[in-house]
Short mmCIF file of C-alpha atoms in Angstrom, two decimals:
data_model
loop_
_atom_site.label_atom_id
_atom_site.label_comp_id
_atom_site.label_asym_id
_atom_site.label_seq_id
_atom_site.Cartn_x
_atom_site.Cartn_y
_atom_site.Cartn_z
CA MET A 1 182.97 104.94 -103.43
CA PHE A 2 185.19 106.38 -100.35
CA SER A 3 187.44 103.92 -98.43
CA LYS A 4 188.34 104.40 -94.84
CA LYS A 5 192.51 104.78 -94.29
CA LYS A 6 194.36 102.20 -91.57
CA PRO A 7 194.71 103.49 -88.18
CA LEU A 8 198.68 104.19 -88.19
CA ASN A 9 200.53 101.98 -85.52
CA PRO A 10 200.46 103.25 -82.05
CA GLN A 11 204.50 102.86 -81.90
CA CYS A 12 204.34 104.96 -84.56
CA ASN A 13 202.51 108.29 -83.08
CA GLU A 14 205.36 108.29 -80.39
CA TYR A 15 207.91 109.43 -82.52
CA LEU A 16 205.57 111.97 -84.33
CA PRO A 17 206.20 114.44 -81.81
CA SER A 18 209.92 114.17 -82.46
CA MET A 19 210.24 113.78 -85.86
CA GLU A 20 209.12 117.42 -86.23
CA ASN A 21 210.77 118.70 -83.74
CA LYS A 22 213.67 117.65 -86.26
CA ALA A 23 212.18 119.23 -89.04
CA LEU A 24 212.14 122.31 -87.13
CA ARG A 25 215.24 122.64 -86.22
CA HIS A 26 216.26 122.07 -89.34
CA THR A 27 214.40 125.19 -90.35
CA GLN A 28 216.23 127.16 -88.60
CA THR A 29 219.24 126.17 -88.62
CA ASN A 30 219.15 126.89 -92.47
CA SER A 31 217.82 129.94 -91.98
CA ARG A 32 220.21 131.33 -89.62
CA SER A 33 223.82 129.82 -92.45
CA LEU A 34 222.56 132.13 -95.33
CA LEU A 35 222.19 134.98 -93.13
CA SER A 36 225.85 134.24 -91.83
CA ARG A 37 226.98 134.39 -95.84
CA ASP A 38 225.40 137.82 -96.97
CA LYS A 39 226.74 139.09 -94.15
CA THR A 40 230.32 137.20 -95.32
CA LEU A 41 229.46 138.45 -99.30
CA GLU A 42 228.63 142.12 -97.40
CA GLY A 43 232.52 142.52 -95.92
CA VAL A 44 234.15 141.02 -98.75
CA LYS A 45 232.70 143.87 -101.17
CA ARG A 46 233.79 146.33 -98.50
CA LYS A 47 236.56 148.12 -98.55
CA VAL A 48 238.80 148.20 -96.08
CA ASP A 49 239.79 150.79 -94.07
CA TYR A 50 244.27 150.61 -93.57
CA LYS A 51 246.94 153.32 -92.71
CA GLU A 52 249.93 154.21 -94.73
CA LEU A 53 253.26 154.51 -92.26
CA LYS A 54 255.18 157.64 -93.62
CA GLY A 55 259.26 157.41 -94.40
CA LYS A 56 261.40 156.20 -96.49
CA ASP A 57 263.12 152.02 -96.89
CA LEU A 58 266.92 152.27 -97.25
CA SER A 59 269.50 151.36 -99.53
CA THR A 60 271.01 147.88 -100.30
CA ALA A 61 274.26 149.61 -99.26
CA GLU A 62 272.26 151.41 -96.04
CA LEU A 63 271.41 147.84 -95.26
CA ALA A 64 274.53 146.73 -95.67
CA LYS A 65 276.93 149.24 -94.13
CA LYS A 66 274.76 148.68 -90.95
CA ILE A 67 275.09 145.34 -90.35
CA GLU A 68 278.71 146.06 -90.68
CA GLN A 69 278.16 148.46 -87.41
CA LEU A 70 275.83 145.89 -86.14
CA GLU A 71 278.55 143.13 -85.91
CA VAL A 72 280.81 145.35 -84.90
CA ASN A 73 278.86 146.47 -82.12
CA LEU A 74 278.14 142.85 -80.68
CA ALA A 75 282.03 142.29 -81.18
CA GLU A 76 282.62 144.23 -78.81
CA ARG A 77 279.94 143.53 -76.56
CA GLU A 78 281.85 139.64 -77.06
CA ARG A 79 285.20 141.18 -75.97
CA GLN A 80 283.32 142.98 -73.02
CA LEU A 81 281.56 139.74 -71.69
CA LEU A 82 284.36 137.78 -71.67
CA GLU A 83 286.74 140.53 -69.80
CA LYS A 84 284.48 140.65 -67.09
CA GLU A 85 284.61 136.74 -66.93
CA LEU A 86 288.52 136.25 -66.15
CA LEU A 87 287.09 139.21 -63.83
CA VAL A 88 284.99 137.02 -61.89
CA ASP A 89 287.37 133.97 -62.50
CA GLN A 90 290.39 135.83 -61.02
CA VAL A 91 287.78 137.26 -57.86
CA THR A 92 286.79 133.62 -57.46
CA ARG A 93 289.88 132.40 -56.90
CA LEU A 94 291.43 135.21 -54.58
CA SER A 95 287.92 135.12 -52.49
CA LYS A 96 288.17 130.90 -51.91
CA PRO A 97 290.64 131.11 -49.58
CA LEU A 98 289.14 134.02 -47.57
CA SER A 99 285.80 132.19 -47.42
CA GLU A 100 287.45 129.19 -45.93
CA GLN A 101 288.98 130.68 -43.85
CA ALA A 102 285.77 132.51 -42.76
CA ASP A 103 284.07 128.62 -42.71
CA ASN A 104 287.03 128.11 -40.46
CA CYS A 105 286.27 131.07 -38.28
CA GLN A 106 282.13 129.95 -37.50
CA GLU A 107 283.20 128.89 -33.94
CA ASP A 108 285.22 131.96 -33.07
CA ARG A 109 282.64 133.67 -34.50
CA LEU A 110 280.02 132.03 -32.18
CA SER A 111 281.73 132.48 -29.11
CA LEU A 112 282.10 136.92 -30.31
CA ALA A 113 278.98 137.04 -31.11
CA LYS A 114 278.45 135.54 -27.66
CA LYS A 115 280.21 137.86 -25.78
CA LEU A 116 279.06 140.41 -27.88
CA ASN A 117 275.33 139.89 -26.91
CA GLU A 118 276.71 139.38 -23.06
CA LEU A 119 278.55 143.05 -22.98
CA ARG A 120 275.42 144.88 -24.98
CA THR A 121 272.82 143.09 -22.13
CA ASN A 122 275.72 143.88 -19.95
CA ILE A 123 275.18 147.65 -21.34
CA ILE A 124 271.43 147.48 -21.24
CA ASN A 125 271.93 147.06 -17.30
CA THR A 126 274.33 149.84 -16.61
CA ASN A 127 272.36 152.62 -18.17
CA HIS A 128 269.15 150.91 -16.94
CA ARG A 129 270.92 151.84 -13.11
CA MET A 130 272.88 154.98 -14.39
CA MET A 131 268.70 156.06 -14.88
CA ALA A 132 267.76 154.85 -11.58
CA ILE A 133 271.20 156.38 -9.62
CA SER A 134 270.80 159.89 -11.53
CA ALA A 135 266.55 159.36 -10.31
CA GLU A 136 267.71 159.44 -6.93
CA LEU A 137 270.01 161.77 -7.00
CA SER A 138 267.54 164.03 -8.45
CA MET A 139 265.13 163.41 -5.69
CA LYS A 140 268.06 164.02 -3.45
CA GLN A 141 268.85 167.10 -3.97
CA ALA A 142 265.75 168.20 -4.35
CA ALA A 143 265.00 167.73 -1.00
CA ALA A 144 268.55 168.82 -0.51
CA LEU A 145 267.51 172.49 -1.48
CA SER A 146 263.88 171.84 0.26
CA LEU A 147 265.95 171.57 3.62
CA GLN A 148 268.27 174.18 2.74
CA GLN A 149 264.80 176.24 3.03
CA GLN A 150 264.21 174.97 5.60
CA ILE A 151 266.82 175.43 7.67
CA LYS A 152 267.46 179.37 6.08
CA GLU A 153 264.21 180.10 7.65
CA LYS A 154 264.98 178.35 11.02
CA GLU A 155 268.34 180.25 11.21
CA LEU A 156 266.21 183.88 10.90
CA GLN A 157 262.92 182.80 13.31
CA MET A 158 265.98 181.52 15.25
CA ASP A 159 267.40 184.93 15.46
CA LYS A 160 264.54 186.75 15.47
CA SER A 161 263.67 184.58 18.09
CA GLN A 162 267.07 185.68 20.35
CA ARG A 163 266.30 189.49 19.46
CA ARG A 164 263.17 189.01 21.61
CA LEU A 165 264.77 186.89 24.15
CA GLU A 166 267.78 189.81 24.95
CA GLN A 167 264.63 191.82 25.38
CA GLY A 168 262.77 190.19 27.62
CA LEU A 169 260.01 189.41 25.33
CA SER A 170 258.99 185.32 24.30
CA PRO A 171 260.65 184.35 21.48
CA TYR A 172 257.28 183.62 19.96
CA PRO A 173 254.30 186.59 19.80
CA GLU A 174 251.83 183.80 18.58
CA LYS A 175 252.87 181.01 20.83
CA GLU A 176 253.20 183.75 24.39
CA GLU A 177 250.33 181.50 26.11
CA GLU A 178 252.75 178.03 25.83
CA TRP A 179 255.93 180.29 27.15
CA ARG A 180 254.71 181.39 30.24
CA LYS A 181 253.23 178.16 30.57
CA MET A 182 256.24 176.11 30.08
CA LEU A 183 258.29 178.48 32.66
CA GLN A 184 256.21 177.84 35.02
CA ASP A 185 256.16 174.06 35.13
CA LYS A 186 260.56 174.66 34.64
CA LYS A 187 259.83 176.82 38.25
CA ARG A 188 257.12 174.12 39.18
CA ARG A 189 259.73 171.56 38.80
CA GLN A 190 262.36 173.29 40.30
CA ARG A 191 260.00 173.44 43.87
CA ASP A 192 259.83 169.21 43.78
CA LYS A 193 263.31 168.99 42.91
CA GLU A 194 264.65 170.59 45.71
CA GLU A 195 261.50 170.05 48.18
CA LYS A 196 262.82 165.74 46.96
CA GLU A 197 266.39 166.61 48.47
CA ARG A 198 264.96 168.11 51.16
CA LEU A 199 263.00 165.25 52.52
CA ALA A 200 266.06 162.68 51.28
CA GLU A 201 268.80 164.32 53.55
CA LYS A 202 265.87 164.41 56.60
CA GLU A 203 264.95 160.85 55.96
CA TRP A 204 268.93 159.64 56.19
CA ARG A 205 269.76 158.55 60.06
CA GLN A 206 273.01 157.38 61.44
CA LEU A 207 273.53 154.18 62.50
CA PRO A 208 275.42 152.93 65.45
CA ASN A 209 278.33 151.31 63.29
CA GLY A 210 278.89 155.09 62.12
CA GLU A 211 276.86 154.04 58.22
CA TYR A 212 273.90 156.27 56.54
CA THR A 213 270.43 154.37 56.30
CA THR A 214 266.91 155.16 54.58
CA ALA A 215 265.06 152.74 56.58
CA GLU A 216 262.84 152.49 58.75
CA ALA A 217 264.21 151.75 61.99
CA ARG A 218 262.69 148.45 64.39
CA PRO A 219 262.80 147.72 67.82
CA ASN A 220 264.95 144.90 68.51
CA ALA A 221 264.71 144.66 72.31
CA TYR A 222 260.93 144.07 73.91
CA ILE A 223 260.25 144.86 78.00
CA PRO A 224 258.98 142.01 79.17
CA LEU A 225 255.70 142.42 81.09
CA ASN A 226 255.69 140.43 84.66
CA ALA A 227 259.61 141.74 85.02
CA GLN A 228 260.47 143.59 87.93
CA LEU A 229 262.67 146.32 86.37
CA PRO A 230 261.25 147.56 82.96
CA LEU A 231 264.98 147.00 81.01
CA PRO A 232 264.55 145.65 78.02
CA LYS A 233 265.27 142.89 76.95
CA PRO A 234 266.97 142.19 73.03
CA TYR A 235 265.02 139.36 71.05
CA GLY A 236 268.37 137.51 69.85
CA ALA A 237 267.82 135.58 67.13
CA GLN A 238 263.19 135.10 66.88
CA ALA A 239 263.05 138.39 66.29
CA PRO A 240 259.25 139.08 65.54
CA PHE A 241 259.38 140.55 61.43
CA LYS A 242 257.43 144.13 61.16
CA PRO A 243 254.17 143.15 58.55
CA SER A 244 254.23 144.74 55.10
CA GLN A 245 251.32 146.65 53.42
CA PRO A 246 247.84 145.35 52.96
CA GLY A 247 247.95 145.08 48.54
CA THR A 248 245.37 145.88 46.20
CA ASN A 249 243.62 142.18 46.42
CA MET A 250 242.35 143.02 50.08
CA ARG A 251 239.57 144.68 48.11
CA HIS A 252 237.96 141.61 47.33
CA PHE A 253 238.45 140.24 51.12
CA ARG A 254 234.90 141.19 53.32
CA LYS A 255 235.62 143.00 56.30
CA PRO A 256 235.05 141.04 59.20
CA GLU A 257 232.41 142.63 62.04
CA LEU A 258 232.67 142.97 65.37
CA LYS A 259 230.60 141.00 67.69
CA SER A 260 229.44 142.66 70.56
CA ILE A 261 230.45 140.39 73.88
CA GLU A 262 228.07 140.16 76.36
CA ILE A 263 228.52 138.71 79.50
#
């Protein structure tokens, strides 16, 4: 009868999927290689496209002649190169003392550069000052022109006022009232001055010794009350003084009230 298959080892069961994957990949790789080989064979059988260049090849004699010409040109270039090298050497030999002299004059160059910078700074500052002075001069000229215009206007106005004064009119028609008030004030001041002079002449008086004074006369003698004859008697050294006028501080004092005397 039929015999039963023996079960596989469990470890073999684990490797079965990986083996199947490897076989599948191998089959795919073989198919790709076959396709690429077919394409290569097709490319070999295909005709190659090319482009033919026009012209003709030179002969051996022509090539030799051309080579000789190139050698002549090369020799000429080498000769020119040697001449230039000699010229460079000569220029270098002549410029070497100048370079040494320039190196020795380094300090002089620095000092000259500093002086040049100072002079440049002074020139810039001088230019700024000149610009400021020119601007100020322009302002002064404009002010002078305006003042000259005002002077001309005032001169014309003065001539006009002078002519009106000669005619007996006020200098300015628009200020006639002020002119009238000014004349009245002038007359009033003249009258006050004359009045003061007149009063001053009256206040002056002559003393017994011949001098003139404006001081108020004070008594230098008195008449005794009990004297038989009313003859004045001089005060002497202890003459009474005249009380001064009460000042403004008297307003702070109350005036005393006189009480009536009852007998």
